[in-house]
Structure formats: structure tokens, C-alpha cells
Coordinates of C-alpha atoms in Angstrom, one line a residue:
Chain X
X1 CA 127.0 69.5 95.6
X2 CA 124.1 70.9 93.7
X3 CA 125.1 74.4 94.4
X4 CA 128.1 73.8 92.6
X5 CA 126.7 72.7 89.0
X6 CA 127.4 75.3 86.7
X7 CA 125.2 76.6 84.6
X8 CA 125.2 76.0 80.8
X9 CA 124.2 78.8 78.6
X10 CA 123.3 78.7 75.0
X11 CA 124.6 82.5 73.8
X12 CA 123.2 83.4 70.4
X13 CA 123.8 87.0 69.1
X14 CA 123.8 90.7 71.0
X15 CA 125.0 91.6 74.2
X16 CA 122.4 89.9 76.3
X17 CA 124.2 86.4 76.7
X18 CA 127.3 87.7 78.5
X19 CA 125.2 90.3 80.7
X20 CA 123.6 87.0 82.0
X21 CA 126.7 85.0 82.3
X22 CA 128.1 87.8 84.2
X23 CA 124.9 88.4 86.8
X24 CA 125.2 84.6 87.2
X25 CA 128.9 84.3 87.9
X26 CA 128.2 87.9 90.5
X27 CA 125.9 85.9 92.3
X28 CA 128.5 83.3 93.1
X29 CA 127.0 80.6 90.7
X30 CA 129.6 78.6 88.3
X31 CA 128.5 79.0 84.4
X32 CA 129.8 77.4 81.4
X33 CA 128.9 79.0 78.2
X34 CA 128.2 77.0 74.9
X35 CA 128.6 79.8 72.0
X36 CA 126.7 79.4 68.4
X37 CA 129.2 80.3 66.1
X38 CA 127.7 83.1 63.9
X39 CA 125.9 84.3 66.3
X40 CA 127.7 84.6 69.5
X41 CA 130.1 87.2 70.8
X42 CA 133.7 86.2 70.3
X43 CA 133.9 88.0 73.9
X44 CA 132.0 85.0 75.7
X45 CA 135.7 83.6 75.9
X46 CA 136.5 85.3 79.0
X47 CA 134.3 82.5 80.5
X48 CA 134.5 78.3 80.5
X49 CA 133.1 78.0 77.2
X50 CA 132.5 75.9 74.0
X51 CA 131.4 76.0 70.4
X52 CA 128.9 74.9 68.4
X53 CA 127.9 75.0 65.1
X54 CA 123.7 75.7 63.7
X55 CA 121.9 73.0 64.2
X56 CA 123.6 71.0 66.3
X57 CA 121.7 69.8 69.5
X58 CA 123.4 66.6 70.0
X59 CA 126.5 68.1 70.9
X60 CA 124.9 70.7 72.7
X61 CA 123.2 68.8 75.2
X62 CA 126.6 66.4 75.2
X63 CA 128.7 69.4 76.2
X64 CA 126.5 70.7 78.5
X65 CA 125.9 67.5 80.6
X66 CA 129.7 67.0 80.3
X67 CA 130.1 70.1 82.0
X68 CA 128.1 68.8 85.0
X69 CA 125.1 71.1 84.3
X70 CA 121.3 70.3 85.4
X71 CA 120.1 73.7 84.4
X72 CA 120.5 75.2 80.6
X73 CA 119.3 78.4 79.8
X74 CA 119.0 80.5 76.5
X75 CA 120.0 83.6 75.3
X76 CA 120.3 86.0 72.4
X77 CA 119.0 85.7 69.1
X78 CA 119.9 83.1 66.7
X79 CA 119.2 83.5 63.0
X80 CA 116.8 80.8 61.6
X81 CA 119.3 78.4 60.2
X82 CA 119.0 78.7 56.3
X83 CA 120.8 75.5 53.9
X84 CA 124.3 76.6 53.5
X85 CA 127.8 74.6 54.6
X86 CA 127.6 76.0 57.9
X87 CA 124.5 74.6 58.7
X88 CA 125.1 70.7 59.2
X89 CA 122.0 69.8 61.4
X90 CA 122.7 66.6 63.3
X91 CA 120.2 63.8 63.5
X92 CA 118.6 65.0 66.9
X93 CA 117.9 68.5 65.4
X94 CA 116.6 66.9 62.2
X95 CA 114.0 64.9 64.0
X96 CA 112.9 67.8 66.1
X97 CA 112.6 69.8 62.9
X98 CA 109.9 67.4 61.5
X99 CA 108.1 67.3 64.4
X100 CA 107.6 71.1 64.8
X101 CA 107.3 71.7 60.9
X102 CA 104.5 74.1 59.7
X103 CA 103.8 76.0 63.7
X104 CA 105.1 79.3 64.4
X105 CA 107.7 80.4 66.9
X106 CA 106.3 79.7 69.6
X107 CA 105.5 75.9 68.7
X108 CA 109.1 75.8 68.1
X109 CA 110.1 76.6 71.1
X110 CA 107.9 74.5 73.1
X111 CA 108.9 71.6 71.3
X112 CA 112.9 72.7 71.6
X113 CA 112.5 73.1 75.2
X114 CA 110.4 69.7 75.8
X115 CA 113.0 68.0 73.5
X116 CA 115.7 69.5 76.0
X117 CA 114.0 68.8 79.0
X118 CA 113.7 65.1 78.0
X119 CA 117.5 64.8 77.9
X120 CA 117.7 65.5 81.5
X121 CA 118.4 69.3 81.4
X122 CA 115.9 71.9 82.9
X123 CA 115.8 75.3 80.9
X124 CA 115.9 78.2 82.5
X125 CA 114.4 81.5 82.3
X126 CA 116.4 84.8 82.3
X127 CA 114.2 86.0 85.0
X128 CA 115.1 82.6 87.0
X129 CA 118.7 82.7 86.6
X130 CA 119.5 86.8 86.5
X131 CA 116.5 88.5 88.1
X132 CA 118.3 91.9 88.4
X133 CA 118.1 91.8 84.6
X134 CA 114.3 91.8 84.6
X135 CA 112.3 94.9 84.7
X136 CA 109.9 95.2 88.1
X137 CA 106.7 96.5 88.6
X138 CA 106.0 100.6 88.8
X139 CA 108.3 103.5 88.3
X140 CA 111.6 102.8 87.3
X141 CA 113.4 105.7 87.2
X142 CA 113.0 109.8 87.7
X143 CA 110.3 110.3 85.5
X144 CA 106.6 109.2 86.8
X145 CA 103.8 108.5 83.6
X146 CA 101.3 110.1 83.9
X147 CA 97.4 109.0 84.7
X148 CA 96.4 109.4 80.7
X149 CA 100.0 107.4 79.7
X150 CA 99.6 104.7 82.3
X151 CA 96.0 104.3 80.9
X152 CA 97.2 103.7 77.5
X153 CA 99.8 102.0 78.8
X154 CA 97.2 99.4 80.3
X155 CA 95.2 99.4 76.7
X156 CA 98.5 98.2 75.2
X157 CA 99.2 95.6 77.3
X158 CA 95.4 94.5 76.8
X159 CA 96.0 94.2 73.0
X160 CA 99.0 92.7 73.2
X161 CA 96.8 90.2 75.7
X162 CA 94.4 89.6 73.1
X163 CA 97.4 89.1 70.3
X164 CA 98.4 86.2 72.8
X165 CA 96.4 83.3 71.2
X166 CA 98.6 84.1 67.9
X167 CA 102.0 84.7 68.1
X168 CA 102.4 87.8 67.1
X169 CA 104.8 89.9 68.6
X170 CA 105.7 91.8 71.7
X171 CA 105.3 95.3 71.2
X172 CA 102.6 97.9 70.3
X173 CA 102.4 102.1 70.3
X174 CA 99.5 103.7 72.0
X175 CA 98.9 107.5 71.5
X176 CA 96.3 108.8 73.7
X177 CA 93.5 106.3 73.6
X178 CA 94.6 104.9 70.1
X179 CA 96.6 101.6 69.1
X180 CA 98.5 103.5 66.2
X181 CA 101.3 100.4 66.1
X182 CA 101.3 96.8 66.0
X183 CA 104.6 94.9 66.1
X184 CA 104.6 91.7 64.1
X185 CA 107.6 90.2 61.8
X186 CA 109.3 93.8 61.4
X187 CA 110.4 94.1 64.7
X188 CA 110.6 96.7 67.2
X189 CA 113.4 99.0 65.6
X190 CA 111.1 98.8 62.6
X191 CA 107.8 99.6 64.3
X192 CA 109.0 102.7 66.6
X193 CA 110.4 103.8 63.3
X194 CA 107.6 104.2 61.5
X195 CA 105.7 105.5 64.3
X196 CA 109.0 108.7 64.2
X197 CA 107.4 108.6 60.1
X198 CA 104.2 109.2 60.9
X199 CA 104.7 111.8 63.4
X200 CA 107.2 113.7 61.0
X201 CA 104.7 113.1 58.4
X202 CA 101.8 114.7 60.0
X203 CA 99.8 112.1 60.1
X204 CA 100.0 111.6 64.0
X205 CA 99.1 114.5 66.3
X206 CA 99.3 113.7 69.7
X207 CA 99.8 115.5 73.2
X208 CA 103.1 115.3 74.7
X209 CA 102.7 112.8 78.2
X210 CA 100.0 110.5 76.5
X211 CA 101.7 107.9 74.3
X212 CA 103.6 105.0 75.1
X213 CA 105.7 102.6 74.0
X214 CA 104.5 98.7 75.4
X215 CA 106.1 95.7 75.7
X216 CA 105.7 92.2 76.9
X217 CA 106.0 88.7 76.2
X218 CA 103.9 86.8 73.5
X219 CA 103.5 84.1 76.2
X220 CA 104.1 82.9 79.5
X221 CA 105.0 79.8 78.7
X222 CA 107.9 80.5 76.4
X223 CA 109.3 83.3 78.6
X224 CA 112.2 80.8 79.5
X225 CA 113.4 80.6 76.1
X226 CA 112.3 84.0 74.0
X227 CA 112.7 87.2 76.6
X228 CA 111.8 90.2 75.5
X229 CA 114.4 92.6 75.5
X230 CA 114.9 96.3 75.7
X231 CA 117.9 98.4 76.4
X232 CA 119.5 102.4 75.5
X233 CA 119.3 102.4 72.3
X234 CA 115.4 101.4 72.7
X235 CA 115.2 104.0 74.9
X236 CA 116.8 106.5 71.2
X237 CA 114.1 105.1 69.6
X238 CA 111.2 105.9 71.4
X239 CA 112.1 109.3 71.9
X240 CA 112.5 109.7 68.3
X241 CA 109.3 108.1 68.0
X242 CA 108.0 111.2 70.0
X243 CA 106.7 108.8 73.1
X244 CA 106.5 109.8 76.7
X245 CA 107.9 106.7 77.8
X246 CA 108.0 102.7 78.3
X247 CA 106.2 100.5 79.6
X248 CA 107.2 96.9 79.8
X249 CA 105.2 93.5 81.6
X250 CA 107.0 93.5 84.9
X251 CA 108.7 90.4 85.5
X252 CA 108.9 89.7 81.9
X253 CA 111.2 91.6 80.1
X254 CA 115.1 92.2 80.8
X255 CA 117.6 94.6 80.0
X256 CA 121.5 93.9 79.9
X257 CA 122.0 96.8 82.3
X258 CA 119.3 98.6 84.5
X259 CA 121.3 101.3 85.2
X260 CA 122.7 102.2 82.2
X261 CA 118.5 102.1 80.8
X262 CA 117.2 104.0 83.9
X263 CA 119.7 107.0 82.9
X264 CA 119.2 107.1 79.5
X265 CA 115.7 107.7 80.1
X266 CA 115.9 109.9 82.8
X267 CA 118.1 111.7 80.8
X268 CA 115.7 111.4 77.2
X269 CA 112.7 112.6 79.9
X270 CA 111.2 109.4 79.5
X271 CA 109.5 107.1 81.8
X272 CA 110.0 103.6 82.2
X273 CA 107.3 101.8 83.9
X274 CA 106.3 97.7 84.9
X275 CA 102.7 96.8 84.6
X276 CA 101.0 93.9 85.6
X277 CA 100.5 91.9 82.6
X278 CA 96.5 91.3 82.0
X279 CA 95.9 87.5 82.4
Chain M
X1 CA 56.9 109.8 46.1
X2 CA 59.6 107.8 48.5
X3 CA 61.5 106.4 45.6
X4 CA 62.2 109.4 43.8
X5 CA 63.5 110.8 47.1
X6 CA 67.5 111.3 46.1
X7 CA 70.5 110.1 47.9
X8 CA 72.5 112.3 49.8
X9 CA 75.9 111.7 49.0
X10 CA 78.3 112.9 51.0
X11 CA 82.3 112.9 49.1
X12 CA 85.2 113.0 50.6
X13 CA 88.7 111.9 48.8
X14 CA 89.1 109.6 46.2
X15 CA 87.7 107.7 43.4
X16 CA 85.2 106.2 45.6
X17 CA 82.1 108.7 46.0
X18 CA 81.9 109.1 42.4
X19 CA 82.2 105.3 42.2
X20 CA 79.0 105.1 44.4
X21 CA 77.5 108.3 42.6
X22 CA 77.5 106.0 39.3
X23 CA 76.1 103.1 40.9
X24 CA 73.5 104.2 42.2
X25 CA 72.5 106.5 39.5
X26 CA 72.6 103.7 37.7
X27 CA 70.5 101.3 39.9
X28 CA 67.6 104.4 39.2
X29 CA 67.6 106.4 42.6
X30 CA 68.1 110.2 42.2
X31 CA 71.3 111.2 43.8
X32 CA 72.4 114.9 45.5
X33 CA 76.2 115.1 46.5
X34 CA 77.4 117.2 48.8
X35 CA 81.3 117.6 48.1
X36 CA 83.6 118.3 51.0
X37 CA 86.2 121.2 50.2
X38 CA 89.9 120.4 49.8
X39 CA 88.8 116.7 49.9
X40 CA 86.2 115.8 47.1
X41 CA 87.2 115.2 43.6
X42 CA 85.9 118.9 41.7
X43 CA 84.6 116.0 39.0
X44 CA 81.3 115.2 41.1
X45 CA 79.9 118.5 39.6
X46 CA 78.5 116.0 37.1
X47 CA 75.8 115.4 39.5
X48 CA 73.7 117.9 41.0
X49 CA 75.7 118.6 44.4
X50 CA 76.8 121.8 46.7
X51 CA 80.1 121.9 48.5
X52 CA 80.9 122.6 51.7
X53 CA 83.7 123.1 54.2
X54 CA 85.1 120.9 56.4
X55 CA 83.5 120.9 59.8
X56 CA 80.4 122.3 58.4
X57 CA 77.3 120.5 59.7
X58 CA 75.2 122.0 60.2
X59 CA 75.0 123.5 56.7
X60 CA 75.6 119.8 55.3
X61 CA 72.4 118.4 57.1
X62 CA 70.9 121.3 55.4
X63 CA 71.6 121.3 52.3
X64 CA 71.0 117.9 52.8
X65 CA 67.2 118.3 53.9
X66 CA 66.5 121.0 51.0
X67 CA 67.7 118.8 48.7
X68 CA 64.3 116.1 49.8
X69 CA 66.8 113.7 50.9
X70 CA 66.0 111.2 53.5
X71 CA 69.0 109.0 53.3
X72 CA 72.4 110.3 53.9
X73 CA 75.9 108.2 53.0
X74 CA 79.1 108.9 53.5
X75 CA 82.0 107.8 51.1
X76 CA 85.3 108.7 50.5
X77 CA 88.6 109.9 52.9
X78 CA 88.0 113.6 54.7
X79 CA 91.2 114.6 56.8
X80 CA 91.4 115.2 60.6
X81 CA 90.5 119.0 60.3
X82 CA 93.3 121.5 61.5
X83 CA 93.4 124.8 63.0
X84 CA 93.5 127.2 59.9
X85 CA 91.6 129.5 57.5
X86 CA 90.1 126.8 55.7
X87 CA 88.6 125.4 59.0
X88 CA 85.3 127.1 60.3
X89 CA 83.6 124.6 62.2
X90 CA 79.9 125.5 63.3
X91 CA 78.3 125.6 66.2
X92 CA 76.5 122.1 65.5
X93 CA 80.0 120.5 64.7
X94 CA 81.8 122.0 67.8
X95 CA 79.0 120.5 70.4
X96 CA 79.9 117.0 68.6
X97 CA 83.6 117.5 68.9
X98 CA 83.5 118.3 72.6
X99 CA 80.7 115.0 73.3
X100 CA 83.4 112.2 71.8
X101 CA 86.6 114.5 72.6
X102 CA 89.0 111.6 73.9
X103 CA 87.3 109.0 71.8
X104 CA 88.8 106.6 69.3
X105 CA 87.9 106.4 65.6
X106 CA 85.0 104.4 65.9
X107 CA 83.6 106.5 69.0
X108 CA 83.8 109.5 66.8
X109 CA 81.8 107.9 64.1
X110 CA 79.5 106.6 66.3
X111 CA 78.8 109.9 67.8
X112 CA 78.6 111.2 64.7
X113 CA 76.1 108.8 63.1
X114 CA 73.7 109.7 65.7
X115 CA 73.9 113.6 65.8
X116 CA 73.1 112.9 61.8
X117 CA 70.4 110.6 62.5
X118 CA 68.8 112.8 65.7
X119 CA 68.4 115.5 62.4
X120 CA 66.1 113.0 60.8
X121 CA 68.3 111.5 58.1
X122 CA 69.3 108.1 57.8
X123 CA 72.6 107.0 57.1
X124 CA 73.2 104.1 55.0
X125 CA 76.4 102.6 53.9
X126 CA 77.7 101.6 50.6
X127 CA 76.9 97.8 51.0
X128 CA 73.0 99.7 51.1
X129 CA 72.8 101.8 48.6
X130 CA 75.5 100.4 45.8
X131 CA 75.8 96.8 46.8
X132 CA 77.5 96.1 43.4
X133 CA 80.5 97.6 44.7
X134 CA 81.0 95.4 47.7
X135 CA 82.7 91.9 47.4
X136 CA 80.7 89.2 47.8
X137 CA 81.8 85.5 49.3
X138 CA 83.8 83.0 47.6
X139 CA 86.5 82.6 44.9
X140 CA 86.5 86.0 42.7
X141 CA 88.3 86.1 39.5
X142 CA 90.0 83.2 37.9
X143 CA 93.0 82.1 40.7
X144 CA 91.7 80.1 43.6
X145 CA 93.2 80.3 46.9
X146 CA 95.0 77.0 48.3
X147 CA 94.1 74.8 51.3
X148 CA 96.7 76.9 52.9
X149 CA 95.9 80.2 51.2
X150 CA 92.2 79.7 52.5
X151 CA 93.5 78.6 56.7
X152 CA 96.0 82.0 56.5
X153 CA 92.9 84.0 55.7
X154 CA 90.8 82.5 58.4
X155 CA 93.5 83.1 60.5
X156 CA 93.8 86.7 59.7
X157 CA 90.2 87.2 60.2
X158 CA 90.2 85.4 63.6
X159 CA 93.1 88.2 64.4
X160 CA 91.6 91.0 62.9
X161 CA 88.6 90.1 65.0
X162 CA 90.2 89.6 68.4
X163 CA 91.7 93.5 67.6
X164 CA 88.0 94.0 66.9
X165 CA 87.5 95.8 70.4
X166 CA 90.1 98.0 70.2
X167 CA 89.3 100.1 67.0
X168 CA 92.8 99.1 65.1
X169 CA 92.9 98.6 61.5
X170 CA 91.5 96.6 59.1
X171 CA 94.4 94.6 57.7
X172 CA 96.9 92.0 58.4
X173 CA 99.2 89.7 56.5
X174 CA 99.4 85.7 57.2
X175 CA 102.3 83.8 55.6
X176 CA 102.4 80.4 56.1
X177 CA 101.0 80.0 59.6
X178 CA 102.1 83.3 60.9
X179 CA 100.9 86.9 60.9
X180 CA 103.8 88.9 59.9
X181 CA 102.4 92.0 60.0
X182 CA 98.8 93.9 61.2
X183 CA 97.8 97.4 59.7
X184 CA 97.3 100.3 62.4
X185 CA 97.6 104.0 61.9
X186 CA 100.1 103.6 59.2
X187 CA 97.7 102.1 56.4
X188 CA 97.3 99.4 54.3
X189 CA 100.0 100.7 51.3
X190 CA 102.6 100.9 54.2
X191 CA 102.0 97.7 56.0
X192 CA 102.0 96.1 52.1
X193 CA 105.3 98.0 52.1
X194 CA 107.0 96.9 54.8
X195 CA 106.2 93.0 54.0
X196 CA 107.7 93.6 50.4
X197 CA 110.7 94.9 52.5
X198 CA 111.1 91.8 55.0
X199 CA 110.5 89.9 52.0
X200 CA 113.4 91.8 49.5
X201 CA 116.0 91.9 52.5
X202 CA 115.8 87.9 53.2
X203 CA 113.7 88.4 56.6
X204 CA 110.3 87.0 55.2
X205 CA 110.8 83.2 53.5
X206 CA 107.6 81.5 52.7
X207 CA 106.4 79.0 50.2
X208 CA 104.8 81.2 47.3
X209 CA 100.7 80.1 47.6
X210 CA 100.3 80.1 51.0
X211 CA 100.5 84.0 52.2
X212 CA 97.6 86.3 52.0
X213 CA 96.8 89.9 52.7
X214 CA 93.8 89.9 54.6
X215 CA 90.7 93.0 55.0
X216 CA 88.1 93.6 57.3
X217 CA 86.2 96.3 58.6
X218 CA 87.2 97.4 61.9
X219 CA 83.9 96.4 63.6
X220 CA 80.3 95.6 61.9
X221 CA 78.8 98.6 63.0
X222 CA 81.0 101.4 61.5
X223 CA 80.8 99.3 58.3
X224 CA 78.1 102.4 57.2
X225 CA 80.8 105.6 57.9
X226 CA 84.3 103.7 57.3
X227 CA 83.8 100.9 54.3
X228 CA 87.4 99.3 53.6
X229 CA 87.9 99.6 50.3
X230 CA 90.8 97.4 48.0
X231 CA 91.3 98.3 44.3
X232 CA 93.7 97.5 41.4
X233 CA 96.6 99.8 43.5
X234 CA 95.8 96.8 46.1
X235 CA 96.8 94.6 43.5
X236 CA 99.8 96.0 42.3
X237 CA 100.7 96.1 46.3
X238 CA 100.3 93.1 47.1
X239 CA 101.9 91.4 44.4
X240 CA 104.9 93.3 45.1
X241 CA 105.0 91.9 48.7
X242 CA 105.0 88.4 47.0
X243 CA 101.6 87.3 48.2
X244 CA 99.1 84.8 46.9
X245 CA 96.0 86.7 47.0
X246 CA 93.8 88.9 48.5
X247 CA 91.0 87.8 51.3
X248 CA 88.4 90.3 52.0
X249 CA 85.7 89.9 54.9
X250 CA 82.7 89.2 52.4
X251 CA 80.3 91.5 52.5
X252 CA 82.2 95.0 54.3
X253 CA 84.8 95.4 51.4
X254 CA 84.0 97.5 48.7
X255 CA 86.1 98.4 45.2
X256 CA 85.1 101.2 42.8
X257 CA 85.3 98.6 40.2
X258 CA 84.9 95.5 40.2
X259 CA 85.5 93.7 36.7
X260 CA 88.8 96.1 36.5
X261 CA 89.9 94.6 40.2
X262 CA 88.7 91.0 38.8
X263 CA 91.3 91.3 35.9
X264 CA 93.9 93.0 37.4
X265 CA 94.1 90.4 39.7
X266 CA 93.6 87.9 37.2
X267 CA 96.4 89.3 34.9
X268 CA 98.8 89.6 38.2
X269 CA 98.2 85.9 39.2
X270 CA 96.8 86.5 42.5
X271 CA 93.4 85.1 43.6
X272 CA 90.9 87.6 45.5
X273 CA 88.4 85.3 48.3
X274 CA 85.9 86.6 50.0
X275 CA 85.2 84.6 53.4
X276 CA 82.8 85.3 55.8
X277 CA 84.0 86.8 59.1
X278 CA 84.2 85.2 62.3
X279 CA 81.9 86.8 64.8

């Protein structure tokens, strides 16, 4: 009864893990949650569920084989583990740690998921398990970009292409036919931040309908385990920032509700809109 | 007479054009500036020089020309012009505004190079005519870079050269093995800024001798109009973010000063490497 294997999910921080446990459980499929205590919601209760502490991957995959899972999938943000007394790594997690040691996020996560996967447990994207989560292609919402925004639209998503081989992050800011934003370590929040600054500042002059916020994944490969995300209060930020819209990779990036996103920015005036992620 | 032909030096903000000015007054060449109003510091009147308004250029390739000058350079910040009193562009300058209208930086510069050149002047960039300014290759000053200091920098010059086609900025910043932040519209001092931030709230964690703020021109063949330029402000900035050194593409960098760079870095601990760029 393979149908009937729940699915474990690892829920780190935000309200992303129990948007996906509830598009899982509305399309009829079982789910047991595993919650990192820090980081999760206390709210992942109202479902099956256990705790974990940091660092702890034994009991992790234990729990979620116990629980007759095949698939595992993760999401929400967990904070890098830092040496306190509520971070007691186990011996699996120790060994994985020297093995990664010195690459970046991404080699992390490739080496998490192969570690996982060798225990008999196949991870899972957000866009494999909740689908309606993830943003599609072309115009979501009332508001259609216009020819000058989708172009720089299609610039971003080239330099975020190009960013690809590094690891850098999943966000950028064009303004006409400029890159005026890069997102690395800071963060979105941060990045459309400073873009409001520079706008309030002066020291970006742009015509309304021609700048765009873009967003995609670093990588295919670790889309499973790192989704970018986006949701209203995004949609706050980039009007602050002055932008005409969004535009996200389609198929790559989710939100914990479409229609609560595809309102805000109809009623912000902003468009949303999925490209076709360069290659 | 060719050698007693002067320089036309063209000054826009800072302590740069006056840094050049001495140079090459020093190095024996005659020199002519040509100050830009509302930009240029009023102390390049010690030099025989003119001033003109912004937008004005026909008059500058003019005064230019009178002046016996057959080499033109350009040093020194001029702001995006505005609509106002102080802005009277001629008829030269508005035919060059409407030919790279839509353009990015370097298109602009590129346009305008040309227009300067079709006038019979040749432009020439600081590495030409004050190559004492520009850093060379190699350990400079008294700190030298570690193993890991020296793979972050090549790092950041591989990723400052993949931006290369997109005309984004000149800087990033590698800790460790990752880029944690890239400069676009917003500067250098602000991108120094925000990693002394991620660094001061907890987000930023890295072994002290292995992160390194990295500079580059945009593209090798602006390097004549837009020289990136690091001085003992640079210093202060980038100790403050808590990195190692300073890596500057050798060869396109340039510094007002270069024994008062050499011990400020020096005195703050930090080395300064120049490393050739990656193609």
C-alpha cells in the first residue's frame, strides 16, 4: 500500500512547513511531521508529529522510517546550528559535517540529501509534493508586465544564471536595463531594502513599469531541499522598493498561499509573472 | 613639439583628478584641466584649467583643442545630470544622449568615448598617463594574504568576471568559500556596510584571515572612462567589516596615494594583493 505511506516532513522555521503539510494532507496523502525544536512552529501539532533536537539526523531518519515513510521532504529554514547545549549533534550528523566542511550551501545540501537518500528515504521537492504551492509560468494575476519589465525581467534571470556556478543567491533588482541589486548573504528583505534607500535617496531614477524584482533558484539540483520562497509581505517590499512587479523562475519557487499573494499584488498594482529559467 | 603637447584633464568629484593632475605634472608632461561645475574640487585652479558645466561638450572638446591638447582623460565622479538651471546641455551633448538613450553604464561611456575621439582627441586612462597611481600585482604593503585569503580573491574575480557582461559593479566580498555580498548600484562603502552589519548581528561567522574584499573594473575596456579606485577610506571600511585584506584586479585599480594606502593598510593589519584577472 504505497499510496498509503505518509509523508515525513522535516519543518524548520516560518509558515512554509505547515502550508505544505496541509496541501499534502488536501490531496488525500497521509503526512507525519518531524519538527526542529527552535525552529518549527509549535502549531505543526495539529498533525502526526515528532521532535527533534539540531543536529540530530539519527533520530530523524529513525522516526521517519518508523513512521512508514519512503519519501522525506524539507521545509523552512533552519538556523546554522552554532555550539550551545541545545545543539548535541549525534554521530551520523558529525560525520556528515566533516565530510561537507569548508563548501558552501549548496555542497551541504547535496551531501545532506545523498546522506539521506543512502538511508533508504527519497527527498522530496516542494514542487513534487505540493505543486499548487509553486509559481507557474506567465501572468499570475490582474496586472500584465509590460514588454520593457519582462525584458528586464529576462536580464535578471540571465544574471542570476550566470551567478549559478557560485552559490550566490536567488534574487536580483533590474531597473530598466540595469542590474542595480544583487542578493547575496543579506538576504532578500535586506536587498529590496536598500533598493526603497536608493530610490528615497535619489540615487535611482527610474520610469514607473520598467523595474523588477527576480527570483529563482541558485540550482536545479538543490531545488528539493532549498525552495525559494516569496509570499505578501514580499509583495510590501517590492512596492516599497518602487518596482513594477515580480518575476519568479516558474516551477521553482513557492508561496504558502497563491491567493492570498495574487491579491496582494493585484491590490499593490503589481505584477507577478513566471519565466522560463535560462538553462 | 609632441611632448610638450599638455594633458587634457578632465575633473569631476574627488580627490582623484588632482591626484592624477600631480602625477603627471610630475612625470614632466604639461597638463590643462578642465573642471566640471558643481563636481570638481575649486583646488584644481592650481593648474592652468577652465570650467565648464555639466553637459557641456561641445565647449569641453573646445577648450580642450585651444588648449594644444591631443590627449584627453577623464578622472573623477560627475553626477547623472538633472533637469534644472544648472543643466544646459548643448547641442553636441543632446545628439549623444539620444544615440545611447536606453543604454547601460558602460554603453554610455562607450558612446561617449567615441563622440570624443571622432573630434580628434584621444582618450587615455589613468593606468596611461599616471601609471603610479594604479596597483600593481602581487603582495603590497607588509601583510600577506593566506592560502585561503589568496583562493577567496580568485574566487571573487572569477564572479566579478562572470557579471562582466552585464555592466554590474566592481566589487564583491568572499568569506571563507562564499561570496556574501556583490556591489551594484549601491557602492562599494554600502556593500562594505552591510557585511560589517551581517557580521555585528551574528549572521556572518568566518575564520578571521580567510575573507577578502575584492575590486575590479567592470569590463577591460571602460577601464579608460570609469577607473575603480580604493583609498585609505577603503581601509578603514573594510577593516570594520572584519576582513583580511583587500584584492584588487592588478593593473585597473588606481589610489590617489599609494605609500599613505600602503601604511594605512599596514597600520590596520590588513594585506592589499593585487592578482591578475581572469579573462
Amino acid at each position: 500500500m504505497t499510496a498509503a505511506a505518509p509523508l515525513a516532513l522535516v519543518c524548520g522555521a516560518g509558515q512554509f512547513p505547515l502550508a505544505v503539510a496541509d496541501a499534502v494532507t488536501a490531496s488525500g496523502r497521509p503526512i507525519y511531521l518531524i519538527g526542529v525544536r527552535g525552529a518549527a512552529d509549535p502549531a505543526i501539532s495539529k498533525y502526526p508529529h515528532d521532535w527533534i533536537g539540531m543536529g540530530r539526523l539519527g533520530r530523524m531518519l529513525r522516526l521517519a522510517r518508523d513512521a512508514g515513510a519512503k519519501d522525506i521532504a524539507f521545509v523552512g529554514a533552519v538556523p546554522r546550528p552554532s555550539m550551545s547545549l541545545d545543539f548535541i549533534p549525534d554521530l551520523r550528523f558529525l560525520k556528515l559535517m566533516l565530510r561537507y566542511l569548508g563548501g558552501g550551501d549548496n555542497d551541504m545540501l547535496t551531501h545532506f540529501a545523498r546522506e539521506v537518500e543512502s538511508k533508504g528515504l527519497r527527498v522530496r521537492g516542494v514542487h513534487e509534493v505540493a505543486p499548487g504551492l509553486i509559481l507557474p509560468s506567465g501572468v499570475i494575476g490582474k496586472h500584465v508586465p509590460s514588454a520593457e519589465a519582462q525584458a528586464a525581467a529576462l536580464l535578471g534571470m540571465e544574471v542570476l544564471g550566470a551567478l549559478g556556478p557560485y552559490d550566490i543567491g536567488q534574487g536580483a533588482v533590474v531597473a530598466d536595463r540595469r542590474v542595480i541589486a544583487i542578493e547575496a548573504a543579506e538576504g532578500t528583505d535586506a536587498m529590496l531594502e536598500r533598493v526603497a534607500d536608493l530610490r528615497s535617496s535619489g540615487r535611482l531614477k527610474t520610469a514607473a513599469g520598467k523595474s523588477v524584482f527576480v527570483k529563482a533558484s541558485k540550482r536545479g539540483q538543490d531545488l528539493r531541499l532549498d525552495t525559494p520562497a516569496i509570499g505578501t509581505a514580499t509583495v510590501e517590499k517590492v512596492k516599497q522598493a518602487g518596482l513594477a512587479g515580480i518575476a519568479v523562475a516558474a516551477g521553482q519557487v513557492m508561496t504558502p498561499d497563491l491567493g492570498a499573494l495574487i491579491d496582494a499584488a493585484d491590490k499593490a498594482g503589481l505584477f507577478i509573472f513566471g519565466v522560463e529559467p535560462s538553462a
